[in-house]
């Protein structure tokens, strides 16, 4: 009886070790699915490199999914078998647990806890189980650094463009400049300037005008930060990237259409809204108590800018998506947003300072806005195309 | 000839056209021009069908106050002068 039982146990143990379903030999199966160029994946790989040194028990494998259909299919099957979502990378499997996305200090702690658990307890290896049932794609067994994929591309009118030289600061300045020529928020400033110029008190004129501009900049900064944090939170989710790519292609096409249409001047639509804002501005600037006027201007600047955000949502969304793809420190993200805002406000600052110093309202010729539409339109089409087909080329840092 | 200039304080293009018109008025002192604010004079806006389209608009009238032609948006000084010289005896 004992002999038969021992044989049975022997067969069971042989079966288990043969199929690698459960690791009871102190090795910890860790499998990473990543995308080449994805910044969150790169951060997770750096963390895993350290983790491998700290825990030699880890049996590591990684699969690239952007450029390998087999690896991508494996991830789909794996996610299905683990009853989880495979919408984005990095996707890490440690035993029966999966970790989607990577946040230093949060996900890293959870991963390490799970590794320690698997060192002391038997853990299943769902990837090995799946590979046993189907032909296996080739994994890599050490975290590899991202490759330097960017090359050069042929752009109509501009010729050959080296994408690696299209650095993030240049992209920031170009898109912000294009966004700054958006007429949506400009008309309110011009309204305000026309009222300020009629004032006797120069000090009051400067403070009210500056408050409007600073508040507008802060509202836009918050708006950009919200977009950025949304994209950083979502990580590199394929469908989000596709939507933003379509927004970029749509906006780019519109800007190029606008360039070809060559229409100068101001559209006279939206009379009622304009009249309401004008009356409100008039009422606020004529208030006798200075602080009431100041508070009124700040509140109106917030309200007007929030309403007009809809008008220019496309460019900030595309820019912050590209920014979120870049592997930067938190403070660097916000520094880029500050640079964007500064360039975005340049035309407003020019108009305001010129009016305040010369006591004459001035405009900016439409030829500059038209040129920005041409350059910006081409750039947006390039960004949209890259977001669809080569997102890694847009990953700076 | 008389020119009716329509503009608005919120319109960037109108501000661009101001110095151009000032130069023309200085060069041709006998040219009669009138400035009308789009928001302040709704009757004239309706009369000259300016409720849609783009600002600024310059409407050129003959001596019988009949419209000869009009220019919309930002236009060059040369284009304006060409119209004035072509119709100066109207």
Short mmCIF file of C-alpha atoms in Angstrom, two decimals:
data_model
loop_
_atom_site.label_atom_id
_atom_site.label_comp_id
_atom_site.label_asym_id
_atom_site.label_seq_id
_atom_site.Cartn_x
_atom_site.Cartn_y
_atom_site.Cartn_z
CA UNK A 1 0.00 0.00 0.00
CA UNK A 2 2.77 2.39 1.03
CA UNK A 3 4.71 1.53 -2.16
CA UNK A 4 1.70 2.35 -4.37
CA UNK A 5 1.16 5.65 -2.53
CA UNK A 6 4.84 6.58 -2.94
CA UNK A 7 4.65 5.87 -6.69
CA UNK A 8 1.54 8.03 -6.97
CA UNK A 9 3.23 10.91 -5.13
CA UNK A 10 6.27 10.45 -7.35
CA UNK A 11 4.14 10.74 -10.52
CA UNK A 12 2.39 13.86 -9.21
CA UNK A 13 5.71 15.55 -8.38
CA UNK A 14 7.13 14.60 -11.76
CA UNK A 15 4.06 16.05 -13.48
CA UNK A 16 4.32 19.30 -11.57
CA UNK A 17 8.01 19.82 -12.19
CA UNK A 18 7.65 18.78 -15.83
CA UNK A 19 4.98 21.35 -16.74
CA UNK A 20 6.40 24.18 -14.59
CA UNK A 21 2.92 25.13 -13.48
CA UNK A 22 3.93 25.55 -9.87
CA UNK A 23 7.31 26.70 -8.69
CA UNK A 24 8.08 25.19 -5.31
CA UNK A 25 11.85 25.22 -5.81
CA UNK A 26 12.24 28.79 -4.53
CA UNK A 27 12.48 30.26 -8.05
CA UNK A 28 10.06 33.09 -8.67
CA UNK A 29 8.62 33.38 -12.20
CA UNK A 30 8.50 37.03 -13.27
CA UNK A 31 7.34 37.87 -16.79
CA UNK A 32 7.20 41.37 -18.26
CA UNK A 33 5.27 42.41 -21.36
CA UNK A 34 6.49 45.80 -22.57
CA UNK A 35 6.50 48.16 -25.56
CA UNK A 36 9.71 49.40 -27.14
CA UNK A 37 10.02 53.08 -26.25
CA UNK A 38 7.24 53.15 -23.65
CA UNK A 39 8.58 55.31 -20.78
CA UNK A 40 6.68 53.51 -18.01
CA UNK A 41 8.06 50.21 -19.30
CA UNK A 42 11.57 51.67 -19.27
CA UNK A 43 11.12 52.75 -15.63
CA UNK A 44 9.82 49.33 -14.66
CA UNK A 45 12.75 47.64 -16.41
CA UNK A 46 15.22 49.70 -14.40
CA UNK A 47 13.41 48.69 -11.24
CA UNK A 48 13.38 45.01 -12.31
CA UNK A 49 17.10 45.13 -13.03
CA UNK A 50 17.74 46.08 -9.40
CA UNK A 51 15.19 43.55 -8.20
CA UNK A 52 16.97 40.76 -10.13
CA UNK A 53 20.21 41.60 -8.37
CA UNK A 54 18.48 41.71 -5.00
CA UNK A 55 16.61 38.43 -5.50
CA UNK A 56 18.65 35.88 -7.53
CA UNK A 57 15.68 33.51 -7.13
CA UNK A 58 13.79 35.42 -9.79
CA UNK A 59 13.38 33.62 -13.10
CA UNK A 60 12.87 36.55 -15.46
CA UNK A 61 11.44 36.67 -18.96
CA UNK A 62 10.28 39.60 -21.09
CA UNK A 63 8.26 39.97 -24.28
CA UNK A 64 8.13 43.03 -26.55
CA UNK A 65 4.57 43.54 -27.88
CA UNK A 66 4.67 46.67 -30.14
CA UNK A 67 6.73 44.97 -32.82
CA UNK A 68 5.78 41.33 -32.30
CA UNK A 69 2.35 40.03 -33.18
CA UNK A 70 3.15 36.68 -31.49
CA UNK A 71 4.07 38.36 -28.22
CA UNK A 72 1.03 40.61 -28.41
CA UNK A 73 -1.24 37.56 -28.95
CA UNK A 74 0.42 35.82 -26.02
CA UNK A 75 -0.41 38.80 -23.80
CA UNK A 76 -4.05 38.74 -24.95
CA UNK A 77 -4.33 35.03 -24.18
CA UNK A 78 -2.59 35.43 -20.85
CA UNK A 79 -4.83 38.32 -19.78
CA UNK A 80 -7.88 36.26 -20.78
CA UNK A 81 -6.67 33.25 -18.79
CA UNK A 82 -5.95 35.48 -15.78
CA UNK A 83 -9.34 37.20 -16.22
CA UNK A 84 -7.78 40.65 -16.39
CA UNK A 85 -7.51 43.55 -18.82
CA UNK A 86 -4.59 43.70 -21.26
CA UNK A 87 -5.23 47.26 -22.44
CA UNK A 88 -1.76 48.59 -21.74
CA UNK A 89 1.88 47.97 -20.97
CA UNK A 90 3.94 47.46 -18.87
CA UNK A 91 2.13 44.27 -17.90
CA UNK A 92 4.01 42.25 -15.30
CA UNK A 93 3.12 38.78 -14.05
CA UNK A 94 4.49 37.49 -10.75
CA UNK A 95 2.87 34.19 -9.81
CA UNK A 96 -0.90 34.55 -9.98
CA UNK A 97 -0.77 38.36 -9.77
CA UNK A 98 -0.55 40.81 -12.63
CA UNK A 99 0.53 44.45 -12.45
CA UNK A 100 -0.59 46.84 -15.17
CA UNK A 101 1.29 50.15 -15.41
CA UNK A 102 4.14 51.24 -13.19
CA UNK A 103 4.39 53.90 -10.50
CA UNK A 104 7.63 54.19 -8.56
CA UNK A 105 7.01 53.66 -4.88
CA UNK A 106 3.54 52.16 -5.36
CA UNK A 107 3.66 49.39 -7.96
CA UNK A 108 7.32 48.71 -7.13
CA UNK A 109 6.41 47.98 -3.48
CA UNK A 110 3.54 45.69 -4.50
CA UNK A 111 5.79 43.79 -6.94
CA UNK A 112 8.50 43.25 -4.32
CA UNK A 113 5.93 42.03 -1.77
CA UNK A 114 4.59 39.52 -4.30
CA UNK A 115 8.16 38.33 -5.12
CA UNK A 116 8.81 37.76 -1.40
CA UNK A 117 5.52 35.89 -1.11
CA UNK A 118 6.45 33.60 -4.01
CA UNK A 119 9.85 32.90 -2.45
CA UNK A 120 8.18 31.45 0.62
CA UNK A 121 5.09 29.93 -0.99
CA UNK A 122 4.44 27.88 -4.11
CA UNK A 123 3.37 30.19 -6.93
CA UNK A 124 1.83 29.25 -10.22
CA UNK A 125 3.41 30.37 -13.49
CA UNK A 126 0.50 31.19 -15.83
CA UNK A 127 2.84 32.15 -18.68
CA UNK A 128 4.61 28.78 -18.61
CA UNK A 129 1.25 27.01 -18.47
CA UNK A 130 0.06 28.93 -21.52
CA UNK A 131 3.28 28.34 -23.44
CA UNK A 132 3.05 24.62 -22.74
CA UNK A 133 -0.25 24.60 -24.61
CA UNK A 134 0.79 26.69 -27.64
CA UNK A 135 3.91 27.47 -29.76
CA UNK A 136 6.19 29.76 -27.78
CA UNK A 137 7.35 33.21 -28.84
CA UNK A 138 10.96 33.99 -27.99
CA UNK A 139 11.42 35.80 -24.71
CA UNK A 140 14.45 37.68 -23.41
CA UNK A 141 15.79 36.69 -20.02
CA UNK A 142 17.27 40.00 -18.84
CA UNK A 143 15.78 43.49 -18.82
CA UNK A 144 17.10 45.15 -21.96
CA UNK A 145 17.44 48.90 -22.48
CA UNK A 146 15.16 50.50 -25.11
CA UNK A 147 16.68 50.71 -28.56
CA UNK A 148 17.45 53.95 -30.33
CA UNK A 149 14.82 53.53 -33.00
CA UNK A 150 14.34 57.09 -34.32
CA UNK A 151 15.66 57.76 -37.80
CA UNK A 152 14.75 60.36 -40.37
CA UNK A 153 11.54 60.84 -42.28
CA UNK A 154 10.61 62.53 -45.55
CA UNK A 155 8.28 65.49 -45.03
CA UNK A 156 6.53 67.30 -47.91
CA UNK A 157 7.88 70.86 -48.37
CA UNK A 158 10.45 70.44 -45.58
CA UNK A 159 12.45 67.54 -47.04
CA UNK A 160 14.22 65.04 -44.82
CA UNK A 161 13.59 65.57 -41.12
CA UNK A 162 15.67 63.89 -38.45
CA UNK A 163 13.19 62.98 -35.80
CA UNK A 164 15.87 62.67 -33.12
CA UNK A 165 16.67 66.35 -33.58
CA UNK A 166 13.03 67.36 -33.23
CA UNK A 167 13.62 67.79 -29.56
CA UNK A 168 10.99 68.28 -26.91
CA UNK A 169 11.79 71.99 -26.30
CA UNK A 170 11.41 72.73 -30.03
CA UNK A 171 8.17 70.79 -30.15
CA UNK A 172 6.94 72.62 -27.04
CA UNK A 173 7.74 76.05 -28.45
CA UNK A 174 6.23 75.30 -31.87
CA UNK A 175 2.95 73.88 -30.56
CA UNK A 176 2.61 76.59 -27.91
CA UNK A 177 3.21 79.29 -30.53
CA UNK A 178 0.55 77.76 -32.75
CA UNK A 179 -1.86 77.47 -29.83
CA UNK A 180 -1.16 81.08 -28.83
CA UNK A 181 -2.52 82.32 -32.15
CA UNK A 182 -5.85 80.77 -31.37
CA UNK A 183 -8.28 83.69 -31.51
CA UNK A 184 -10.66 82.22 -28.92
CA UNK A 185 -9.22 83.93 -25.86
CA UNK A 186 -7.72 86.93 -27.65
CA UNK A 187 -10.95 88.86 -28.14
CA UNK A 188 -11.61 89.18 -24.39
CA UNK A 189 -8.15 90.66 -23.84
CA UNK A 190 -8.74 93.15 -26.65
CA UNK A 191 -12.08 94.08 -25.07
CA UNK A 192 -10.38 94.63 -21.75
CA UNK A 193 -7.59 96.69 -23.28
CA UNK A 194 -10.13 98.98 -24.98
CA UNK A 195 -11.69 99.62 -21.56
CA UNK A 196 -8.36 100.00 -19.73
CA UNK A 197 -7.13 102.58 -22.24
CA UNK A 198 -10.04 104.83 -21.27
CA UNK A 199 -8.90 104.95 -17.63
CA UNK A 200 -7.15 107.88 -15.99
CA UNK A 201 -5.41 105.78 -13.32
CA UNK A 202 -2.36 104.15 -14.96
CA UNK A 203 -1.56 102.03 -11.90
CA UNK A 204 -5.06 100.56 -11.83
CA UNK A 205 -4.85 99.95 -15.58
CA UNK A 206 -1.59 97.93 -15.23
CA UNK A 207 -2.76 95.89 -12.24
CA UNK A 208 -6.16 94.95 -13.72
CA UNK A 209 -4.66 94.02 -17.10
CA UNK A 210 -1.80 92.01 -15.57
CA UNK A 211 -4.22 90.19 -13.25
CA UNK A 212 -6.30 89.13 -16.24
CA UNK A 213 -3.24 87.80 -18.09
CA UNK A 214 -1.74 86.01 -15.05
CA UNK A 215 -5.10 84.40 -14.18
CA UNK A 216 -5.56 83.27 -17.80
CA UNK A 217 -2.07 81.71 -17.73
CA UNK A 218 -2.77 79.92 -14.44
CA UNK A 219 -6.10 78.52 -15.69
CA UNK A 220 -4.41 77.22 -18.82
CA UNK A 221 -1.55 75.75 -16.76
CA UNK A 222 -4.05 73.86 -14.59
CA UNK A 223 -5.86 72.68 -17.69
CA UNK A 224 -2.62 71.35 -19.23
CA UNK A 225 -1.63 69.73 -15.92
CA UNK A 226 -4.98 67.94 -15.80
CA UNK A 227 -4.45 66.55 -19.32
CA UNK A 228 -0.88 65.53 -18.49
CA UNK A 229 -1.82 63.76 -15.28
CA UNK A 230 -4.64 61.94 -17.03
CA UNK A 231 -2.20 60.60 -19.65
CA UNK A 232 0.44 59.76 -17.04
CA UNK A 233 -2.18 57.91 -15.04
CA UNK A 234 -3.47 55.99 -18.05
CA UNK A 235 0.04 55.11 -19.22
CA UNK A 236 0.49 53.92 -22.78
CA UNK A 237 -3.01 52.66 -23.42
CA UNK A 238 -3.34 51.87 -27.09
CA UNK A 239 -6.86 53.18 -27.69
CA UNK A 240 -6.12 56.49 -25.94
CA UNK A 241 -3.06 56.92 -28.15
CA UNK A 242 -5.18 56.23 -31.23
CA UNK A 243 -7.82 58.77 -30.22
CA UNK A 244 -5.18 61.46 -29.64
CA UNK A 245 -3.54 60.50 -32.96
CA UNK A 246 -6.87 61.11 -34.71
CA UNK A 247 -7.27 64.43 -32.88
CA UNK A 248 -3.78 65.41 -34.06
CA UNK A 249 -4.52 64.38 -37.65
CA UNK A 250 -7.88 66.21 -37.58
CA UNK A 251 -6.42 69.39 -36.07
CA UNK A 252 -3.45 69.29 -38.45
CA UNK A 253 -5.74 68.94 -41.46
CA UNK A 254 -7.90 71.81 -40.20
CA UNK A 255 -4.87 74.08 -39.71
CA UNK A 256 -3.63 73.28 -43.22
CA UNK A 257 -7.12 73.91 -44.61
CA UNK A 258 -7.19 77.25 -42.77
CA UNK A 259 -3.80 78.11 -44.26
CA UNK A 260 -5.03 77.32 -47.79
CA UNK A 261 -8.32 79.18 -47.24
CA UNK A 262 -6.32 82.33 -46.46
CA UNK A 263 -9.09 84.14 -44.62
CA UNK A 264 -8.06 87.14 -42.57
CA UNK A 265 -10.21 89.11 -40.16
CA UNK A 266 -12.54 88.23 -37.31
CA UNK A 267 -15.67 86.14 -37.53
CA UNK A 268 -18.71 88.03 -36.28
CA UNK A 269 -20.58 85.04 -34.91
CA UNK A 270 -21.59 84.70 -31.26
CA UNK A 271 -22.88 88.25 -30.69
CA UNK A 272 -24.84 87.61 -27.48
CA UNK A 273 -21.99 85.95 -25.59
CA UNK A 274 -19.59 88.65 -26.67
CA UNK A 275 -21.96 91.42 -25.65
CA UNK A 276 -22.55 89.79 -22.24
CA UNK A 277 -18.80 89.53 -21.57
CA UNK A 278 -18.25 93.10 -22.73
CA UNK A 279 -20.96 94.45 -20.42
CA UNK A 280 -19.56 92.47 -17.50
CA UNK A 281 -16.03 93.74 -18.16
CA UNK A 282 -17.32 97.31 -18.37
CA UNK A 283 -19.17 96.94 -15.08
CA UNK A 284 -16.13 95.40 -13.33
CA UNK A 285 -13.52 97.88 -14.54
CA UNK A 286 -15.71 100.84 -13.56
CA UNK A 287 -16.13 99.68 -9.95
CA UNK A 288 -14.93 102.36 -7.54
CA UNK A 289 -13.47 99.94 -4.97
CA UNK A 290 -10.21 98.65 -6.38
CA UNK A 291 -10.35 95.20 -4.75
CA UNK A 292 -13.86 94.57 -6.06
CA UNK A 293 -12.63 95.37 -9.56
CA UNK A 294 -9.57 93.15 -9.08
CA UNK A 295 -11.64 90.21 -7.79
CA UNK A 296 -14.15 90.69 -10.60
CA UNK A 297 -11.40 90.64 -13.25
CA UNK A 298 -9.88 87.47 -11.79
CA UNK A 299 -13.25 85.68 -11.67
CA UNK A 300 -14.12 86.78 -15.18
CA UNK A 301 -10.72 85.64 -16.48
CA UNK A 302 -11.33 82.20 -14.94
CA UNK A 303 -14.85 81.98 -16.40
CA UNK A 304 -13.90 83.15 -19.90
CA UNK A 305 -10.86 80.90 -20.10
CA UNK A 306 -12.79 77.86 -18.90
CA UNK A 307 -15.44 78.42 -21.57
CA UNK A 308 -12.84 79.01 -24.28
CA UNK A 309 -10.87 75.89 -23.33
CA UNK A 310 -13.25 73.84 -25.44
CA UNK A 311 -12.21 75.90 -28.46
CA UNK A 312 -8.55 74.93 -28.12
CA UNK A 313 -8.69 71.49 -26.51
CA UNK A 314 -7.04 69.68 -29.45
CA UNK A 315 -3.52 71.11 -29.25
CA UNK A 316 -3.05 70.81 -25.47
CA UNK A 317 -4.35 67.24 -25.58
CA UNK A 318 -1.89 66.26 -28.30
CA UNK A 319 1.01 68.08 -26.64
CA UNK A 320 0.42 66.60 -23.18
CA UNK A 321 0.05 63.11 -24.68
CA UNK A 322 3.48 63.48 -26.35
CA UNK A 323 4.88 64.91 -23.11
CA UNK A 324 3.50 61.98 -21.10
CA UNK A 325 5.25 59.56 -23.47
CA UNK A 326 8.59 61.12 -22.55
CA UNK A 327 10.59 59.71 -19.70
CA UNK A 328 11.04 62.75 -17.45
CA UNK A 329 11.15 63.60 -13.78
CA UNK A 330 7.93 65.16 -12.39
CA UNK A 331 9.44 68.65 -12.10
CA UNK A 332 10.60 68.45 -15.72
CA UNK A 333 7.05 67.79 -16.91
CA UNK A 334 5.86 70.93 -15.15
CA UNK A 335 8.81 72.94 -16.41
CA UNK A 336 7.79 72.03 -19.97
CA UNK A 337 4.21 73.05 -19.20
CA UNK A 338 5.52 76.39 -17.88
CA UNK A 339 7.54 76.87 -21.09
CA UNK A 340 4.43 76.05 -23.14
CA UNK A 341 2.38 78.64 -21.21
CA UNK A 342 5.07 81.31 -21.58
CA UNK A 343 5.24 80.87 -25.37
CA UNK A 344 1.45 80.52 -25.55
CA UNK A 345 1.03 83.90 -23.82
CA UNK A 346 3.69 85.75 -25.88
CA UNK A 347 1.22 87.30 -28.33
CA UNK A 348 -1.09 88.37 -25.48
CA UNK A 349 1.87 89.86 -23.62
CA UNK A 350 3.01 91.71 -26.74
CA UNK A 351 -0.45 93.18 -27.32
CA UNK A 352 -0.90 94.09 -23.66
CA UNK A 353 2.50 95.69 -23.08
CA UNK A 354 2.40 97.61 -26.36
CA UNK A 355 -1.06 98.96 -25.55
CA UNK A 356 -0.10 99.90 -21.99
CA UNK A 357 3.15 101.59 -23.01
CA UNK A 358 1.89 103.43 -26.12
CA UNK A 359 -1.71 103.86 -24.91
CA UNK A 360 -2.83 102.54 -28.30
CA UNK A 361 -4.41 99.17 -29.03
CA UNK A 362 -2.44 97.17 -31.60
CA UNK A 363 -3.13 93.95 -33.46
CA UNK A 364 -0.91 91.21 -34.83
CA UNK A 365 -1.01 90.75 -38.60
CA UNK A 366 -2.74 87.59 -39.75
CA UNK A 367 0.25 86.56 -41.91
CA UNK A 368 2.03 85.42 -38.71
CA UNK A 369 -0.98 83.42 -37.61
CA UNK A 370 -1.18 81.93 -41.11
CA UNK A 371 2.47 80.89 -41.07
CA UNK A 372 1.99 79.28 -37.66
CA UNK A 373 -0.98 77.35 -39.08
CA UNK A 374 1.17 76.00 -41.91
CA UNK A 375 4.04 74.88 -39.67
CA UNK A 376 1.73 73.69 -36.90
CA UNK A 377 -0.52 71.84 -39.33
CA UNK A 378 2.40 69.90 -40.82
CA UNK A 379 3.72 69.16 -37.34
CA UNK A 380 0.35 67.93 -36.09
CA UNK A 381 -0.02 65.59 -39.09
CA UNK A 382 3.47 64.21 -38.39
CA UNK A 383 2.67 63.74 -34.70
CA UNK A 384 -0.66 62.05 -35.50
CA UNK A 385 1.02 59.66 -37.95
CA UNK A 386 3.80 58.84 -35.48
CA UNK A 387 1.33 58.28 -32.65
CA UNK A 388 -0.43 55.75 -34.86
CA UNK A 389 2.54 53.92 -36.32
CA UNK A 390 5.76 54.81 -34.49
CA UNK A 391 4.97 56.13 -31.00
CA UNK A 392 8.51 55.35 -29.84
CA UNK A 393 9.81 58.17 -32.07
CA UNK A 394 7.88 60.64 -29.94
CA UNK A 395 9.37 59.44 -26.69
CA UNK A 396 12.01 61.87 -25.54
CA UNK A 397 14.27 61.67 -22.56
CA UNK B 1 -16.42 108.91 -52.80
CA UNK B 2 -17.07 108.01 -49.18
CA UNK B 3 -15.74 105.02 -47.25
CA UNK B 4 -17.61 103.45 -44.34
CA UNK B 5 -15.19 101.56 -42.10
CA UNK B 6 -16.71 98.96 -39.81
CA UNK B 7 -14.68 97.49 -36.99
CA UNK B 8 -14.82 96.29 -33.40
CA UNK B 9 -12.65 96.73 -30.34
CA UNK B 10 -12.34 92.95 -29.87
CA UNK B 11 -11.18 92.31 -33.42
CA UNK B 12 -7.45 91.85 -33.95
CA UNK B 13 -7.76 92.42 -37.73
CA UNK B 14 -9.50 95.77 -37.15
CA UNK B 15 -6.58 96.91 -35.00
CA UNK B 16 -4.18 95.89 -37.76
CA UNK B 17 -6.14 97.93 -40.33
CA UNK B 18 -6.24 101.13 -38.21
CA UNK B 19 -2.72 102.39 -38.99
CA UNK B 20 -3.11 101.45 -42.68
CA UNK B 21 -6.23 103.58 -42.98
CA UNK B 22 -4.55 106.38 -41.00
CA UNK B 23 -1.75 106.47 -43.59
CA UNK B 24 -4.22 106.53 -46.49
CA UNK B 25 -6.27 109.31 -44.91
CA UNK B 26 -3.10 111.32 -44.45
CA UNK B 27 -2.03 110.77 -48.07
CA UNK B 28 -5.50 111.59 -49.48
CA UNK B 29 -6.87 114.38 -47.25
CA UNK B 30 -10.02 114.88 -49.31
CA UNK B 31 -11.10 111.25 -48.91
CA UNK B 32 -14.21 111.11 -46.74
CA UNK B 33 -14.17 108.23 -44.28
CA UNK B 34 -16.46 107.31 -41.38
CA UNK B 35 -15.71 104.78 -38.66
CA UNK B 36 -18.59 102.72 -37.23
CA UNK B 37 -18.37 100.29 -34.33
CA UNK B 38 -19.91 96.92 -35.04
CA UNK B 39 -21.32 96.56 -31.51
CA UNK B 40 -22.49 100.13 -31.04
CA UNK B 41 -24.38 100.60 -34.31
CA UNK B 42 -26.59 97.57 -34.94
CA UNK B 43 -28.87 99.48 -37.36
CA UNK B 44 -26.02 100.15 -39.76
CA UNK B 45 -24.79 96.56 -39.34
CA UNK B 46 -28.21 95.31 -40.45
CA UNK B 47 -28.49 97.87 -43.24
CA UNK B 48 -25.20 96.81 -44.78
CA UNK B 49 -25.73 93.08 -44.08
CA UNK B 50 -22.72 92.70 -41.83
CA UNK B 51 -24.30 90.24 -39.37
CA UNK B 52 -22.27 87.38 -40.76
CA UNK B 53 -18.85 87.16 -42.38
CA UNK B 54 -15.70 88.81 -41.12
CA UNK B 55 -14.57 92.14 -39.67
CA UNK B 56 -13.19 94.66 -40.54
CA UNK B 57 -15.26 95.77 -43.53
CA UNK B 58 -14.73 98.84 -45.67
CA UNK B 59 -17.70 99.86 -47.85
CA UNK B 60 -16.98 102.26 -50.70
CA UNK B 61 -19.92 104.53 -51.60
CA UNK B 62 -20.38 106.81 -54.62
CA UNK B 63 -21.64 110.40 -54.40
CA UNK B 64 -25.24 109.08 -54.34
CA UNK B 65 -24.38 106.85 -51.37
CA UNK B 66 -24.69 103.75 -53.51
CA UNK B 67 -22.29 100.96 -52.74
CA UNK B 68 -19.51 100.56 -55.30
CA UNK B 69 -17.64 97.72 -53.65
CA UNK B 70 -16.49 96.45 -50.26
CA UNK B 71 -13.39 94.89 -48.74
CA UNK B 72 -13.48 92.40 -45.85
CA UNK B 73 -10.74 91.23 -43.51
CA UNK B 74 -7.16 92.42 -43.50
CA UNK B 75 -6.26 93.99 -46.83
CA UNK B 76 -3.09 95.69 -48.00
CA UNK B 77 -2.76 99.44 -48.34
CA UNK B 78 -2.08 98.95 -52.06
CA UNK B 79 -5.38 97.12 -52.61
CA UNK B 80 -7.30 99.91 -50.90
CA UNK B 81 -5.49 102.61 -52.89
CA UNK B 82 -6.23 100.78 -56.13
CA UNK B 83 -9.97 100.86 -55.42
CA UNK B 84 -9.84 104.53 -54.42
CA UNK B 85 -7.93 105.52 -57.56
CA UNK B 86 -10.20 103.48 -59.83
CA UNK B 87 -13.37 105.03 -58.43
CA UNK B 88 -12.13 108.43 -57.30
CA UNK B 89 -14.55 110.30 -59.56
CA UNK B 90 -17.57 108.26 -58.51
#
